[in-house]
Amino acid sequence: MKVGIVGLPNAGKSTLFNALTRSRQAQVGDYPFCTIEPNVGVVPVPDGRLAFLAGLAHSEAIIPAVVEFVDIAGLVAGASRGEGLGNRFLARVREMDALVHVVRCFAGNGGAEAGSALGDVETVATELLLADLESLEGQLERQRRRAKGGEKDAAKICALAERLVKHLGNGQEALSLPLGEGEGDYLGSMCLLTAKPVLYVCNVAEADLAGESGPVLALRRYAEGHGPAAVCAVSARLEEELGDLDPSDAAQLLAELGVADSGVDRLIRMAYELLRLASFFTAGEKETRAWTFRRGMRAAACAGVIHGDFEKGFIRAEVVSFADLFRFGSMAEARAAGRYRMEGKDYRFQDGDVALFRFSGPGRGG
Ligand code: GDP
């Protein structure tokens, strides 16, 4: 999963990116979390369940689920007309599954009143809308030609594109357009920027973290009308500092500020929620590992997350929920209580399922 960090210059994107990527390496065992390129970083999804599972299975290593964050600089007003890094910026955004939109809500250097934070968000939103409208025009032309040529699906795609043009023209993101049967796939293939879920991150002053300041409330109202979207408040600079402290000092600093947990942890969890992602686990002596799947995915597809051969040769999944394992304290007890289930390929995986896949394949007895 790839999440792009966007926002106007000086919103705090790089500061947040550093906090997300650098600070977390020490926390997650031996797995190499790294910055792939200067602006791309792989970040583990915090999950307290892994340590418990690894203890039960005497695992040598813990491998958490990961999210890839990309710091996408270069958005300025006029990007859709090629200003700033215009086209390069937009092409990069297209590759993302979701966006974290950093909004400057701290004072200083022309920093924010409620109105200006909202104005910043609208500037970015407008550029994305304009870029989508332009892309839709080109796509409509192509699909109309295909429709004339008698291509079956072209008329349906045209109808959707026309509705989208109207919707975007009203200042609404593609994501909020009600879709008919089968239109989700068409929308997906249109690669629109405003079809991506957005997490608005209000970058607030440390002093504003404990309560909700004006700009944060204003953005919450905005997000309600431009959803599905989520809003959270962090102080990017504080998060960067926390990353340099050892855990007990970090906890003390958070307590002094009246904040319950690290904003970065919250942000990663919210991005996961927003994308409707969940984790299932595998646990053995070599490793305990979290795997990411989309809510509603079935057992065979989940097996495929681990390896294509698991999906092809799928026989069954042996599943126990984390909650049951935790309650009964061991696999044997959970089994004795009848909580260890055999599930077929159509079983819909649940967040926290601990699974063992049985499959047949070359060199495998099943
Ligand atoms: P970008 O252009 O969006 O990548 O913004 P930067 O991350 O480079 O931040 C712009 C400036 O704002 C830098 O001088 C940061 O130190 C400062 N800054 C970023 N986050 C915070 C914050 O949470 N509080 C304060 N006071 N300053 C911040």
PDB file of C-alpha atoms and ligand atoms in Angstrom, residues 5-18 71-74 102 104-109 202-206 234-241, ligand 1:
ATOM      1  CA  ILE A   5       2.022  12.924   1.488  1.00  0.00           C
ATOM      2  CA  VAL A   6       0.763  16.075  -0.220  1.00  0.00           C
ATOM      3  CA  GLY A   7       0.143  19.672   0.793  1.00  0.00           C
ATOM      4  CA  LEU A   8       1.314  23.182   0.049  1.00  0.00           C
ATOM      5  CA  PRO A   9       4.968  24.160   0.559  1.00  0.00           C
ATOM      6  CA  ASN A  10       5.869  24.676   4.246  1.00  0.00           C
ATOM      7  CA  ALA A  11       2.902  22.690   5.524  1.00  0.00           C
ATOM      8  CA  GLY A  12       5.339  20.302   7.241  1.00  0.00           C
ATOM      9  CA  LYS A  13       5.356  17.400   4.769  1.00  0.00           C
ATOM     10  CA  SER A  14       9.078  16.663   5.013  1.00  0.00           C
ATOM     11  CA  THR A  15       9.038  17.011   8.779  1.00  0.00           C
ATOM     12  CA  LEU A  16       6.179  14.512   8.992  1.00  0.00           C
ATOM     13  CA  PHE A  17       7.860  12.178   6.507  1.00  0.00           C
ATOM     14  CA  ASN A  18      11.026  12.195   8.620  1.00  0.00           C
ATOM     15  CA  ASP A  71       6.758  12.657   0.273  1.00  0.00           C
ATOM     16  CA  ILE A  72       5.381  14.292  -2.881  1.00  0.00           C
ATOM     17  CA  ALA A  73       6.610  17.858  -3.038  1.00  0.00           C
ATOM     18  CA  GLY A  74       5.801  20.346  -5.726  1.00  0.00           C
ATOM     19  CA  VAL A 102      -0.806  17.910   5.456  1.00  0.00           C
ATOM     20  CA  ARG A 104      -0.426  23.923   8.127  1.00  0.00           C
ATOM     21  CA  CYS A 105      -2.301  24.857  11.295  1.00  0.00           C
ATOM     22  CA  PHE A 106       0.598  26.273  13.347  1.00  0.00           C
ATOM     23  CA  ALA A 107       1.307  29.975  13.506  1.00  0.00           C
ATOM     24  CA  GLY A 108       4.341  31.872  12.286  1.00  0.00           C
ATOM     25  CA  ASN A 109       5.416  32.769   8.777  1.00  0.00           C
ATOM     26  CA  CYS A 202      -3.664  19.130  10.720  1.00  0.00           C
ATOM     27  CA  ASN A 203      -0.103  20.055  11.606  1.00  0.00           C
ATOM     28  CA  VAL A 204      -0.763  21.988  14.812  1.00  0.00           C
ATOM     29  CA  ALA A 205       1.425  23.708  17.409  1.00  0.00           C
ATOM     30  CA  GLU A 206       2.351  21.484  20.366  1.00  0.00           C
ATOM     31  CA  VAL A 234      -0.423  16.010  14.955  1.00  0.00           C
ATOM     32  CA  SER A 235       2.565  18.214  15.568  1.00  0.00           C
ATOM     33  CA  ALA A 236       5.035  17.083  12.939  1.00  0.00           C
ATOM     34  CA  ARG A 237       7.919  18.758  14.714  1.00  0.00           C
ATOM     35  CA  LEU A 238       7.056  17.126  18.044  1.00  0.00           C
ATOM     36  CA  GLU A 239       6.809  13.740  16.320  1.00  0.00           C
ATOM     37  CA  GLU A 240      10.248  14.249  14.853  1.00  0.00           C
ATOM     38  CA  GLU A 241      11.613  15.059  18.316  1.00  0.00           C
TER      39      GLU A 241
HETATM   40  P1  GDP B   1       7.204  21.051   3.529  1.00  0.00           P
HETATM   41  O1  GDP B   1       7.593  22.139   2.593  1.00  0.00           O
HETATM   42  O2  GDP B   1       5.736  20.853   3.521  1.00  0.00           O
HETATM   43  O3  GDP B   1       7.971  19.788   3.358  1.00  0.00           O
HETATM   44  O4  GDP B   1       7.506  21.642   4.993  1.00  0.00           O
HETATM   45  P2  GDP B   1       8.708  21.312   6.009  1.00  0.00           P
HETATM   46  O5  GDP B   1       8.512  19.996   6.642  1.00  0.00           O
HETATM   47  O6  GDP B   1       9.989  21.577   5.348  1.00  0.00           O
HETATM   48  O7  GDP B   1       8.401  22.401   7.134  1.00  0.00           O
HETATM   49  C1  GDP B   1       8.396  23.791   6.860  1.00  0.00           C
HETATM   50  C2  GDP B   1       8.842  24.570   8.078  1.00  0.00           C
HETATM   51  O8  GDP B   1       7.853  24.455   9.114  1.00  0.00           O
HETATM   52  C3  GDP B   1      10.138  24.034   8.654  1.00  0.00           C
HETATM   53  O9  GDP B   1      10.885  25.153   9.094  1.00  0.00           O
HETATM   54  C4  GDP B   1       9.701  23.206   9.830  1.00  0.00           C
HETATM   55  O10 GDP B   1      10.660  23.141  10.846  1.00  0.00           O
HETATM   56  C5  GDP B   1       8.448  23.929  10.294  1.00  0.00           C
HETATM   57  N1  GDP B   1       7.520  22.998  10.935  1.00  0.00           N
HETATM   58  C6  GDP B   1       7.103  21.796  10.462  1.00  0.00           C
HETATM   59  N2  GDP B   1       6.255  21.210  11.330  1.00  0.00           N
HETATM   60  C7  GDP B   1       6.129  22.062  12.380  1.00  0.00           C
HETATM   61  C8  GDP B   1       5.367  22.015  13.605  1.00  0.00           C
HETATM   62  O11 GDP B   1       4.665  21.046  13.901  1.00  0.00           O
HETATM   63  N3  GDP B   1       5.478  23.100  14.432  1.00  0.00           N
HETATM   64  C9  GDP B   1       6.257  24.165  14.123  1.00  0.00           C
HETATM   65  N4  GDP B   1       6.297  25.178  14.978  1.00  0.00           N
HETATM   66  N5  GDP B   1       6.980  24.222  12.993  1.00  0.00           N
HETATM   67  C10 GDP B   1       6.932  23.200  12.126  1.00  0.00           C
END
